[in-house]
Amino acid sequence: MSDKQASIFTTSDGTEIYYKDWGSGQPVVFSHGWPLTADAWESQMMFLAENGFRAIAHDRRGHGRSSQPWHGNEMDTYADDLAELLDHLDIKDAMLVGHSTGGGEVTRYLGRHGTSRVAKAVLVGAVPPIMLKSENNPVGLPISAFDEIRKGVATDRSQFFQDITTPFFGANREGAQVSQGMRDSFWLQGMMGGLKNQYDCIKAFSETDFTEDLRKIDIPVLIIHGDDDQIVPFEGSAKLSVELLPQAELKVYPSGDHALADTHKDDLNADLLAFAQA
């Protein structure tokens, strides 16, 4: 247990991982989406910490305030870093919460390291089972979609991170209420990370197959997804994951976009608290 603070710990390969550790009580551990940081969860962390939980979130390697190593920018290492963080803090009976790429990180962690430290998990707008379209996954997105992301990041990362806020927050939808502040926060968090790390992470979040990880998970999992998610479409992700998980509950947010932590903050906070207390 710790008082409100932010810290850095060093993984076994020498990578420094920044994390926040707020409040006390049953731990809730958050994993953020690409190309963001732990700050993407700040509203949920404060809400849960104020409601009797210990809220922890780290910046994935290559993102935010963590090291930007040339190596290890793939899902197995992301999961191993999370495992080392949970070991470092001796976390027990936790609820893991992952958004988008972070949902993949949580899923790979559970498939690779088991559930001895975890009681339940939540996947929010998460990338599993696999985003890439193939013969076995006809509802996925074509490789050209991810090549365009790679091209945008490599050509003009700053402008790309500004442009992608439109589909990310659903700002192109009628009635959308997306502030400039939300867009600025996305851009700022994105620019804190490393170019090589974020470039490599595109392959990690799009081509990693989490099917067997999902089948192994022996704890309750709540899946939350917007049915108008333009970044990780519902049909190719949550709809398939709930069929693979042994103990899953699906909650679909009507007209929900990919940025539920911001655009549907109150609904998401309430659902996370209810699931944590169940």
PDB file of C-alpha atoms in Angstrom:
ATOM      1  CA  MET A   1       0.000   0.000   0.000  1.00  0.00           C
ATOM      2  CA  SER A   2       1.161   3.522  -0.656  1.00  0.00           C
ATOM      3  CA  ASP A   3       0.013   7.098  -0.296  1.00  0.00           C
ATOM      4  CA  LYS A   4      -0.700   9.172  -3.409  1.00  0.00           C
ATOM      5  CA  GLN A   5       2.455   9.215  -5.490  1.00  0.00           C
ATOM      6  CA  ALA A   6       4.100   8.557  -8.800  1.00  0.00           C
ATOM      7  CA  SER A   7       7.185   6.378  -9.068  1.00  0.00           C
ATOM      8  CA  ILE A   8       9.561   4.633 -11.424  1.00  0.00           C
ATOM      9  CA  PHE A   9      10.682   1.032 -11.287  1.00  0.00           C
ATOM     10  CA  THR A  10      13.227  -0.729 -13.475  1.00  0.00           C
ATOM     11  CA  THR A  11      12.385  -3.928 -15.350  1.00  0.00           C
ATOM     12  CA  SER A  12      14.732  -6.884 -15.683  1.00  0.00           C
ATOM     13  CA  ASP A  13      16.003  -5.596 -19.058  1.00  0.00           C
ATOM     14  CA  GLY A  14      16.802  -2.174 -17.629  1.00  0.00           C
ATOM     15  CA  THR A  15      13.734  -0.289 -18.885  1.00  0.00           C
ATOM     16  CA  GLU A  16      12.395   2.357 -16.518  1.00  0.00           C
ATOM     17  CA  ILE A  17       8.612   2.268 -16.145  1.00  0.00           C
ATOM     18  CA  TYR A  18       6.741   5.262 -14.752  1.00  0.00           C
ATOM     19  CA  TYR A  19       3.578   4.589 -12.751  1.00  0.00           C
ATOM     20  CA  LYS A  20       1.024   6.331 -10.564  1.00  0.00           C
ATOM     21  CA  ASP A  21      -0.261   4.755  -7.372  1.00  0.00           C
ATOM     22  CA  TRP A  22      -3.202   6.527  -5.780  1.00  0.00           C
ATOM     23  CA  GLY A  23      -5.379   5.683  -2.780  1.00  0.00           C
ATOM     24  CA  SER A  24      -5.741   2.497  -0.811  1.00  0.00           C
ATOM     25  CA  GLY A  25      -7.941  -0.579  -0.860  1.00  0.00           C
ATOM     26  CA  GLN A  26      -8.429  -3.317  -3.442  1.00  0.00           C
ATOM     27  CA  PRO A  27      -6.116  -2.500  -6.368  1.00  0.00           C
ATOM     28  CA  VAL A  28      -7.424  -1.497  -9.792  1.00  0.00           C
ATOM     29  CA  VAL A  29      -4.638  -1.493 -12.381  1.00  0.00           C
ATOM     30  CA  PHE A  30      -5.108   0.415 -15.656  1.00  0.00           C
ATOM     31  CA  SER A  31      -3.400  -0.096 -19.033  1.00  0.00           C
ATOM     32  CA  HIS A  32      -3.705   2.716 -21.562  1.00  0.00           C
ATOM     33  CA  GLY A  33      -4.254   2.775 -25.306  1.00  0.00           C
ATOM     34  CA  TRP A  34      -1.839   3.717 -28.090  1.00  0.00           C
ATOM     35  CA  PRO A  35      -0.139   6.244 -28.219  1.00  0.00           C
ATOM     36  CA  LEU A  36      -1.275   7.567 -24.849  1.00  0.00           C
ATOM     37  CA  THR A  37      -0.064   7.422 -21.243  1.00  0.00           C
ATOM     38  CA  ALA A  38      -1.379   6.667 -17.778  1.00  0.00           C
ATOM     39  CA  ASP A  39      -2.957  10.135 -17.873  1.00  0.00           C
ATOM     40  CA  ALA A  40      -5.622   8.762 -20.199  1.00  0.00           C
ATOM     41  CA  TRP A  41      -7.129   7.119 -17.105  1.00  0.00           C
ATOM     42  CA  GLU A  42      -6.906  10.080 -14.741  1.00  0.00           C
ATOM     43  CA  SER A  43     -10.681  10.547 -14.366  1.00  0.00           C
ATOM     44  CA  GLN A  44     -11.268   6.862 -13.630  1.00  0.00           C
ATOM     45  CA  MET A  45      -8.280   6.678 -11.273  1.00  0.00           C
ATOM     46  CA  MET A  46      -9.420   9.634  -9.196  1.00  0.00           C
ATOM     47  CA  PHE A  47     -13.020   8.399  -9.111  1.00  0.00           C
ATOM     48  CA  LEU A  48     -12.100   4.891  -7.961  1.00  0.00           C
ATOM     49  CA  ALA A  49      -9.499   6.128  -5.469  1.00  0.00           C
ATOM     50  CA  GLU A  50     -12.159   8.401  -3.983  1.00  0.00           C
ATOM     51  CA  ASN A  51     -14.449   5.391  -3.707  1.00  0.00           C
ATOM     52  CA  GLY A  52     -12.150   3.191  -1.662  1.00  0.00           C
ATOM     53  CA  PHE A  53      -9.905   1.558  -4.247  1.00  0.00           C
ATOM     54  CA  ARG A  54      -6.172   1.734  -4.920  1.00  0.00           C
ATOM     55  CA  ALA A  55      -5.756   3.008  -8.492  1.00  0.00           C
ATOM     56  CA  ILE A  56      -2.520   2.226 -10.343  1.00  0.00           C
ATOM     57  CA  ALA A  57      -1.555   3.064 -13.935  1.00  0.00           C
ATOM     58  CA  HIS A  58       1.763   2.887 -15.756  1.00  0.00           C
ATOM     59  CA  ASP A  59       3.169   4.379 -18.926  1.00  0.00           C
ATOM     60  CA  ARG A  60       3.922   1.468 -21.258  1.00  0.00           C
ATOM     61  CA  ARG A  61       7.565   1.227 -22.354  1.00  0.00           C
ATOM     62  CA  GLY A  62       8.169   3.709 -25.139  1.00  0.00           C
ATOM     63  CA  HIS A  63       5.196   5.819 -24.053  1.00  0.00           C
ATOM     64  CA  GLY A  64       4.863   8.862 -21.786  1.00  0.00           C
ATOM     65  CA  ARG A  65       7.441   9.157 -19.026  1.00  0.00           C
ATOM     66  CA  SER A  66       8.852   5.632 -19.341  1.00  0.00           C
ATOM     67  CA  SER A  67      12.088   4.709 -21.135  1.00  0.00           C
ATOM     68  CA  GLN A  68      12.142   4.552 -24.925  1.00  0.00           C
ATOM     69  CA  PRO A  69      14.137   1.365 -25.562  1.00  0.00           C
ATOM     70  CA  TRP A  70      14.855   0.228 -29.125  1.00  0.00           C
ATOM     71  CA  HIS A  71      13.789  -3.315 -28.218  1.00  0.00           C
ATOM     72  CA  GLY A  72      10.767  -4.951 -26.644  1.00  0.00           C
ATOM     73  CA  ASN A  73       8.055  -2.936 -28.348  1.00  0.00           C
ATOM     74  CA  GLU A  74       5.721  -5.917 -28.733  1.00  0.00           C
ATOM     75  CA  MET A  75       2.914  -7.486 -26.774  1.00  0.00           C
ATOM     76  CA  ASP A  76       4.782 -10.232 -24.906  1.00  0.00           C
ATOM     77  CA  THR A  77       7.204  -7.707 -23.436  1.00  0.00           C
ATOM     78  CA  TYR A  78       4.405  -5.269 -22.634  1.00  0.00           C
ATOM     79  CA  ALA A  79       2.704  -8.100 -20.694  1.00  0.00           C
ATOM     80  CA  ASP A  80       5.961  -9.027 -18.976  1.00  0.00           C
ATOM     81  CA  ASP A  81       6.486  -5.402 -17.921  1.00  0.00           C
ATOM     82  CA  LEU A  82       3.006  -5.387 -16.399  1.00  0.00           C
ATOM     83  CA  ALA A  83       3.788  -8.649 -14.610  1.00  0.00           C
ATOM     84  CA  GLU A  84       6.973  -7.157 -13.190  1.00  0.00           C
ATOM     85  CA  LEU A  85       5.068  -4.084 -12.014  1.00  0.00           C
ATOM     86  CA  LEU A  86       2.468  -6.238 -10.225  1.00  0.00           C
ATOM     87  CA  ASP A  87       5.262  -8.287  -8.662  1.00  0.00           C
ATOM     88  CA  HIS A  88       7.153  -5.129  -7.681  1.00  0.00           C
ATOM     89  CA  LEU A  89       4.076  -3.786  -5.879  1.00  0.00           C
ATOM     90  CA  ASP A  90       3.047  -7.272  -4.648  1.00  0.00           C
ATOM     91  CA  ILE A  91      -0.440  -6.683  -6.039  1.00  0.00           C
ATOM     92  CA  LYS A  92      -3.108  -9.207  -5.046  1.00  0.00           C
ATOM     93  CA  ASP A  93      -6.819  -9.612  -5.819  1.00  0.00           C
ATOM     94  CA  ALA A  94      -6.628  -6.877  -8.463  1.00  0.00           C
ATOM     95  CA  MET A  95      -9.033  -5.723 -11.129  1.00  0.00           C
ATOM     96  CA  LEU A  96      -7.184  -5.054 -14.382  1.00  0.00           C
ATOM     97  CA  VAL A  97      -8.646  -2.499 -16.790  1.00  0.00           C
ATOM     98  CA  GLY A  98      -7.312  -2.114 -20.315  1.00  0.00           C
ATOM     99  CA  HIS A  99      -8.310   0.259 -23.105  1.00  0.00           C
ATOM    100  CA  SER A 100      -7.620  -0.487 -26.774  1.00  0.00           C
ATOM    101  CA  THR A 101      -3.942  -1.572 -26.944  1.00  0.00           C
ATOM    102  CA  GLY A 102      -4.047  -1.727 -23.147  1.00  0.00           C
ATOM    103  CA  GLY A 103      -6.858  -4.261 -23.453  1.00  0.00           C
ATOM    104  CA  GLY A 104      -4.489  -6.373 -25.499  1.00  0.00           C
ATOM    105  CA  GLU A 105      -1.788  -5.912 -22.889  1.00  0.00           C
ATOM    106  CA  VAL A 106      -4.144  -7.058 -20.120  1.00  0.00           C
ATOM    107  CA  THR A 107      -5.324 -10.035 -22.176  1.00  0.00           C
ATOM    108  CA  ARG A 108      -1.786 -11.146 -23.020  1.00  0.00           C
ATOM    109  CA  TYR A 109      -0.769 -10.704 -19.367  1.00  0.00           C
ATOM    110  CA  LEU A 110      -3.608 -12.984 -18.223  1.00  0.00           C
ATOM    111  CA  GLY A 111      -2.859 -15.543 -20.929  1.00  0.00           C
ATOM    112  CA  ARG A 112       0.892 -15.498 -20.309  1.00  0.00           C
ATOM    113  CA  HIS A 113       1.101 -15.034 -16.521  1.00  0.00           C
ATOM    114  CA  GLY A 114      -2.209 -16.383 -15.223  1.00  0.00           C
ATOM    115  CA  THR A 115      -4.630 -14.946 -12.705  1.00  0.00           C
ATOM    116  CA  SER A 116      -2.909 -15.572  -9.357  1.00  0.00           C
ATOM    117  CA  ARG A 117      -2.792 -11.814  -8.695  1.00  0.00           C
ATOM    118  CA  VAL A 118      -6.052 -10.890 -10.444  1.00  0.00           C
ATOM    119  CA  ALA A 119      -9.710 -11.286  -9.463  1.00  0.00           C
ATOM    120  CA  LYS A 120     -11.413  -9.762 -12.494  1.00  0.00           C
ATOM    121  CA  ALA A 121     -10.734  -7.725 -15.611  1.00  0.00           C
ATOM    122  CA  VAL A 122     -12.355  -5.098 -17.805  1.00  0.00           C
ATOM    123  CA  LEU A 123     -11.680  -4.598 -21.519  1.00  0.00           C
ATOM    124  CA  VAL A 124     -12.730  -1.171 -22.856  1.00  0.00           C
ATOM    125  CA  GLY A 125     -12.711  -0.601 -26.611  1.00  0.00           C
ATOM    126  CA  ALA A 126     -10.083  -3.335 -26.632  1.00  0.00           C
ATOM    127  CA  VAL A 127      -8.214  -4.769 -29.631  1.00  0.00           C
ATOM    128  CA  PRO A 128      -8.623  -8.561 -28.983  1.00  0.00           C
ATOM    129  CA  PRO A 129      -9.068 -11.065 -30.462  1.00  0.00           C
ATOM    130  CA  ILE A 130      -7.083  -9.574 -33.428  1.00  0.00           C
ATOM    131  CA  MET A 131      -7.562  -6.459 -35.499  1.00  0.00           C
ATOM    132  CA  LEU A 132      -5.946  -7.548 -38.759  1.00  0.00           C
ATOM    133  CA  LYS A 133      -8.175  -8.965 -41.483  1.00  0.00           C
ATOM    134  CA  SER A 134      -7.294 -12.453 -42.744  1.00  0.00           C
ATOM    135  CA  GLU A 135      -8.942 -15.591 -44.074  1.00  0.00           C
ATOM    136  CA  ASN A 136      -9.588 -16.608 -40.479  1.00  0.00           C
ATOM    137  CA  ASN A 137     -10.717 -13.113 -39.475  1.00  0.00           C
ATOM    138  CA  PRO A 138     -12.799 -11.687 -42.328  1.00  0.00           C
ATOM    139  CA  VAL A 139     -14.309  -8.933 -40.150  1.00  0.00           C
ATOM    140  CA  GLY A 140     -10.896  -7.450 -39.351  1.00  0.00           C
ATOM    141  CA  LEU A 141      -9.339  -4.341 -40.868  1.00  0.00           C
ATOM    142  CA  PRO A 142      -7.074  -4.641 -43.949  1.00  0.00           C
ATOM    143  CA  ILE A 143      -3.314  -4.273 -43.572  1.00  0.00           C
ATOM    144  CA  SER A 144      -3.595  -1.085 -45.652  1.00  0.00           C
ATOM    145  CA  ALA A 145      -5.375   0.604 -42.731  1.00  0.00           C
ATOM    146  CA  PHE A 146      -2.394  -0.031 -40.472  1.00  0.00           C
ATOM    147  CA  ASP A 147       0.092   0.862 -43.197  1.00  0.00           C
ATOM    148  CA  GLU A 148      -1.618   4.252 -43.396  1.00  0.00           C
ATOM    149  CA  ILE A 149      -1.150   4.698 -39.655  1.00  0.00           C
ATOM    150  CA  ARG A 150       2.546   3.781 -40.014  1.00  0.00           C
ATOM    151  CA  LYS A 151       2.890   6.242 -42.902  1.00  0.00           C
ATOM    152  CA  GLY A 152       1.217   9.011 -40.911  1.00  0.00           C
ATOM    153  CA  VAL A 153       3.370   8.430 -37.847  1.00  0.00           C
ATOM    154  CA  ALA A 154       6.601   8.245 -39.847  1.00  0.00           C
ATOM    155  CA  THR A 155       5.825  11.240 -42.064  1.00  0.00           C
ATOM    156  CA  ASP A 156       4.452  13.811 -39.611  1.00  0.00           C
ATOM    157  CA  ARG A 157       3.691  12.288 -36.229  1.00  0.00           C
ATOM    158  CA  SER A 158       2.521  15.536 -34.656  1.00  0.00           C
ATOM    159  CA  GLN A 159      -0.035  16.276 -37.383  1.00  0.00           C
ATOM    160  CA  PHE A 160      -1.167  12.652 -37.470  1.00  0.00           C
ATOM    161  CA  PHE A 161      -1.863  12.706 -33.745  1.00  0.00           C
ATOM    162  CA  GLN A 162      -3.946  15.834 -34.240  1.00  0.00           C
ATOM    163  CA  ASP A 163      -5.883  14.388 -37.175  1.00  0.00           C
ATOM    164  CA  ILE A 164      -6.670  11.044 -35.557  1.00  0.00           C
ATOM    165  CA  THR A 165      -8.473  12.760 -32.699  1.00  0.00           C
ATOM    166  CA  THR A 166     -11.481  13.198 -35.020  1.00  0.00           C
ATOM    167  CA  PRO A 167     -12.341   9.477 -35.357  1.00  0.00           C
ATOM    168  CA  PHE A 168     -10.890   8.675 -31.921  1.00  0.00           C
ATOM    169  CA  PHE A 169     -13.387  10.939 -30.148  1.00  0.00           C
ATOM    170  CA  GLY A 170     -16.145  10.544 -32.751  1.00  0.00           C
ATOM    171  CA  ALA A 171     -15.935  14.273 -33.413  1.00  0.00           C
ATOM    172  CA  ASN A 172     -17.216  13.740 -36.954  1.00  0.00           C
ATOM    173  CA  ARG A 173     -20.570  12.459 -35.684  1.00  0.00           C
ATOM    174  CA  GLU A 174     -23.652  14.642 -35.422  1.00  0.00           C
ATOM    175  CA  GLY A 175     -24.144  15.982 -31.922  1.00  0.00           C
ATOM    176  CA  ALA A 176     -20.638  15.069 -30.747  1.00  0.00           C
ATOM    177  CA  GLN A 177     -19.378  17.186 -27.872  1.00  0.00           C
ATOM    178  CA  VAL A 178     -15.603  16.956 -28.099  1.00  0.00           C
ATOM    179  CA  SER A 179     -13.599  19.786 -26.558  1.00  0.00           C
ATOM    180  CA  GLN A 180     -10.331  21.135 -27.915  1.00  0.00           C
ATOM    181  CA  GLY A 181      -8.911  20.204 -24.535  1.00  0.00           C
ATOM    182  CA  MET A 182      -9.608  16.498 -25.144  1.00  0.00           C
ATOM    183  CA  ARG A 183      -7.862  16.707 -28.498  1.00  0.00           C
ATOM    184  CA  ASP A 184      -4.921  18.629 -27.005  1.00  0.00           C
ATOM    185  CA  SER A 185      -4.500  16.077 -24.224  1.00  0.00           C
ATOM    186  CA  PHE A 186      -4.367  13.246 -26.784  1.00  0.00           C
ATOM    187  CA  TRP A 187      -1.756  15.098 -28.830  1.00  0.00           C
ATOM    188  CA  LEU A 188       0.342  15.979 -25.785  1.00  0.00           C
ATOM    189  CA  GLN A 189       0.339  12.429 -24.461  1.00  0.00           C
ATOM    190  CA  GLY A 190       1.183  11.076 -27.901  1.00  0.00           C
ATOM    191  CA  MET A 191       4.128  13.405 -28.384  1.00  0.00           C
ATOM    192  CA  MET A 192       5.610  12.340 -25.038  1.00  0.00           C
ATOM    193  CA  GLY A 193       6.347   8.872 -26.444  1.00  0.00           C
ATOM    194  CA  GLY A 194       9.110   7.665 -28.724  1.00  0.00           C
ATOM    195  CA  LEU A 195       8.739   7.516 -32.515  1.00  0.00           C
ATOM    196  CA  LYS A 196      10.332   4.067 -32.862  1.00  0.00           C
ATOM    197  CA  ASN A 197       8.343   2.689 -29.949  1.00  0.00           C
ATOM    198  CA  GLN A 198       5.005   3.979 -31.210  1.00  0.00           C
ATOM    199  CA  TYR A 199       5.794   2.833 -34.756  1.00  0.00           C
ATOM    200  CA  ASP A 200       6.542  -0.700 -33.548  1.00  0.00           C
ATOM    201  CA  CYS A 201       3.440  -0.699 -31.361  1.00  0.00           C
ATOM    202  CA  ILE A 202       1.211  -0.399 -34.444  1.00  0.00           C
ATOM    203  CA  LYS A 203       2.189  -3.960 -35.384  1.00  0.00           C
ATOM    204  CA  ALA A 204       1.725  -5.078 -31.785  1.00  0.00           C
ATOM    205  CA  PHE A 205      -1.842  -3.816 -31.490  1.00  0.00           C
ATOM    206  CA  SER A 206      -2.964  -4.817 -34.972  1.00  0.00           C
ATOM    207  CA  GLU A 207      -1.308  -8.189 -35.638  1.00  0.00           C
ATOM    208  CA  THR A 208      -1.118  -9.867 -32.234  1.00  0.00           C
ATOM    209  CA  ASP A 209      -3.607 -12.735 -32.009  1.00  0.00           C
ATOM    210  CA  PHE A 210      -5.148 -12.935 -28.529  1.00  0.00           C
ATOM    211  CA  THR A 211      -7.549 -15.801 -29.269  1.00  0.00           C
ATOM    212  CA  GLU A 212      -5.809 -18.393 -27.101  1.00  0.00           C
ATOM    213  CA  ASP A 213      -5.197 -15.843 -24.313  1.00  0.00           C
ATOM    214  CA  LEU A 214      -8.920 -15.128 -24.133  1.00  0.00           C
ATOM    215  CA  ARG A 215      -9.769 -18.831 -23.939  1.00  0.00           C
ATOM    216  CA  LYS A 216      -7.410 -19.280 -20.961  1.00  0.00           C
ATOM    217  CA  ILE A 217      -8.850 -16.525 -18.764  1.00  0.00           C
ATOM    218  CA  ASP A 218     -10.588 -18.101 -15.768  1.00  0.00           C
ATOM    219  CA  ILE A 219     -11.881 -14.952 -14.043  1.00  0.00           C
ATOM    220  CA  PRO A 220     -14.910 -12.729 -14.757  1.00  0.00           C
ATOM    221  CA  VAL A 221     -14.332 -10.221 -17.549  1.00  0.00           C
ATOM    222  CA  LEU A 222     -16.493  -7.207 -18.340  1.00  0.00           C
ATOM    223  CA  ILE A 223     -16.288  -6.019 -21.936  1.00  0.00           C
ATOM    224  CA  ILE A 224     -17.341  -2.425 -22.619  1.00  0.00           C
ATOM    225  CA  HIS A 225     -17.414  -1.158 -26.189  1.00  0.00           C
ATOM    226  CA  GLY A 226     -19.049   1.606 -28.201  1.00  0.00           C
ATOM    227  CA  ASP A 227     -21.068   0.425 -31.180  1.00  0.00           C
ATOM    228  CA  ASP A 228     -19.791   3.433 -33.176  1.00  0.00           C
ATOM    229  CA  ASP A 229     -16.110   2.892 -32.389  1.00  0.00           C
ATOM    230  CA  GLN A 230     -14.254   4.041 -35.534  1.00  0.00           C
ATOM    231  CA  ILE A 231     -10.797   2.947 -34.314  1.00  0.00           C
ATOM    232  CA  VAL A 232     -11.531  -0.576 -33.044  1.00  0.00           C
ATOM    233  CA  PRO A 233     -14.827  -1.563 -34.665  1.00  0.00           C
ATOM    234  CA  PHE A 234     -17.182  -3.499 -32.403  1.00  0.00           C
ATOM    235  CA  GLU A 235     -17.952  -6.270 -34.913  1.00  0.00           C
ATOM    236  CA  GLY A 236     -14.320  -7.370 -35.125  1.00  0.00           C
ATOM    237  CA  SER A 237     -13.437  -7.074 -31.452  1.00  0.00           C
ATOM    238  CA  ALA A 238     -15.819  -7.103 -28.470  1.00  0.00           C
ATOM    239  CA  LYS A 239     -18.469  -9.093 -30.311  1.00  0.00           C
ATOM    240  CA  LEU A 240     -15.933 -11.871 -30.973  1.00  0.00           C
ATOM    241  CA  SER A 241     -14.087 -11.676 -27.637  1.00  0.00           C
ATOM    242  CA  VAL A 242     -17.221 -12.275 -25.567  1.00  0.00           C
ATOM    243  CA  GLU A 243     -17.693 -15.586 -27.413  1.00  0.00           C
ATOM    244  CA  LEU A 244     -14.140 -16.714 -26.578  1.00  0.00           C
ATOM    245  CA  LEU A 245     -14.060 -15.781 -22.893  1.00  0.00           C
ATOM    246  CA  PRO A 246     -15.302 -18.439 -20.447  1.00  0.00           C
ATOM    247  CA  GLN A 247     -16.790 -15.830 -18.058  1.00  0.00           C
ATOM    248  CA  ALA A 248     -17.737 -12.661 -19.890  1.00  0.00           C
ATOM    249  CA  GLU A 249     -20.303  -9.904 -19.673  1.00  0.00           C
ATOM    250  CA  LEU A 250     -20.764  -7.509 -22.581  1.00  0.00           C
ATOM    251  CA  LYS A 251     -21.953  -3.929 -22.199  1.00  0.00           C
ATOM    252  CA  VAL A 252     -22.414  -1.928 -25.396  1.00  0.00           C
ATOM    253  CA  TYR A 253     -22.613   1.867 -25.278  1.00  0.00           C
ATOM    254  CA  PRO A 254     -25.066   3.051 -27.975  1.00  0.00           C
ATOM    255  CA  SER A 255     -23.341   5.507 -30.354  1.00  0.00           C
ATOM    256  CA  GLY A 256     -20.229   5.096 -28.217  1.00  0.00           C
ATOM    257  CA  ASP A 257     -16.888   6.076 -29.749  1.00  0.00           C
ATOM    258  CA  HIS A 258     -13.351   4.904 -28.957  1.00  0.00           C
ATOM    259  CA  ALA A 259     -12.667   7.517 -26.273  1.00  0.00           C
ATOM    260  CA  LEU A 260     -15.152   6.292 -23.676  1.00  0.00           C
ATOM    261  CA  ALA A 261     -12.912   7.350 -20.764  1.00  0.00           C
ATOM    262  CA  ASP A 262     -13.520  10.957 -21.844  1.00  0.00           C
ATOM    263  CA  THR A 263     -16.729  11.090 -23.858  1.00  0.00           C
ATOM    264  CA  HIS A 264     -18.669   8.673 -21.610  1.00  0.00           C
ATOM    265  CA  LYS A 265     -16.764   9.341 -18.407  1.00  0.00           C
ATOM    266  CA  ASP A 266     -19.705   9.147 -15.985  1.00  0.00           C
ATOM    267  CA  ASP A 267     -21.136   5.955 -17.485  1.00  0.00           C
ATOM    268  CA  LEU A 268     -17.734   4.279 -17.553  1.00  0.00           C
ATOM    269  CA  ASN A 269     -16.884   5.313 -14.002  1.00  0.00           C
ATOM    270  CA  ALA A 270     -20.202   3.953 -12.751  1.00  0.00           C
ATOM    271  CA  ASP A 271     -19.764   0.654 -14.603  1.00  0.00           C
ATOM    272  CA  LEU A 272     -16.192   0.188 -13.368  1.00  0.00           C
ATOM    273  CA  LEU A 273     -17.220   0.890  -9.775  1.00  0.00           C
ATOM    274  CA  ALA A 274     -20.184  -1.467  -9.928  1.00  0.00           C
ATOM    275  CA  PHE A 275     -18.072  -4.277 -11.409  1.00  0.00           C
ATOM    276  CA  ALA A 276     -15.282  -3.686  -8.889  1.00  0.00           C
ATOM    277  CA  GLN A 277     -17.745  -3.845  -5.988  1.00  0.00           C
ATOM    278  CA  ALA A 278     -19.627  -6.905  -7.291  1.00  0.00           C
TER     279      ALA A 278
END
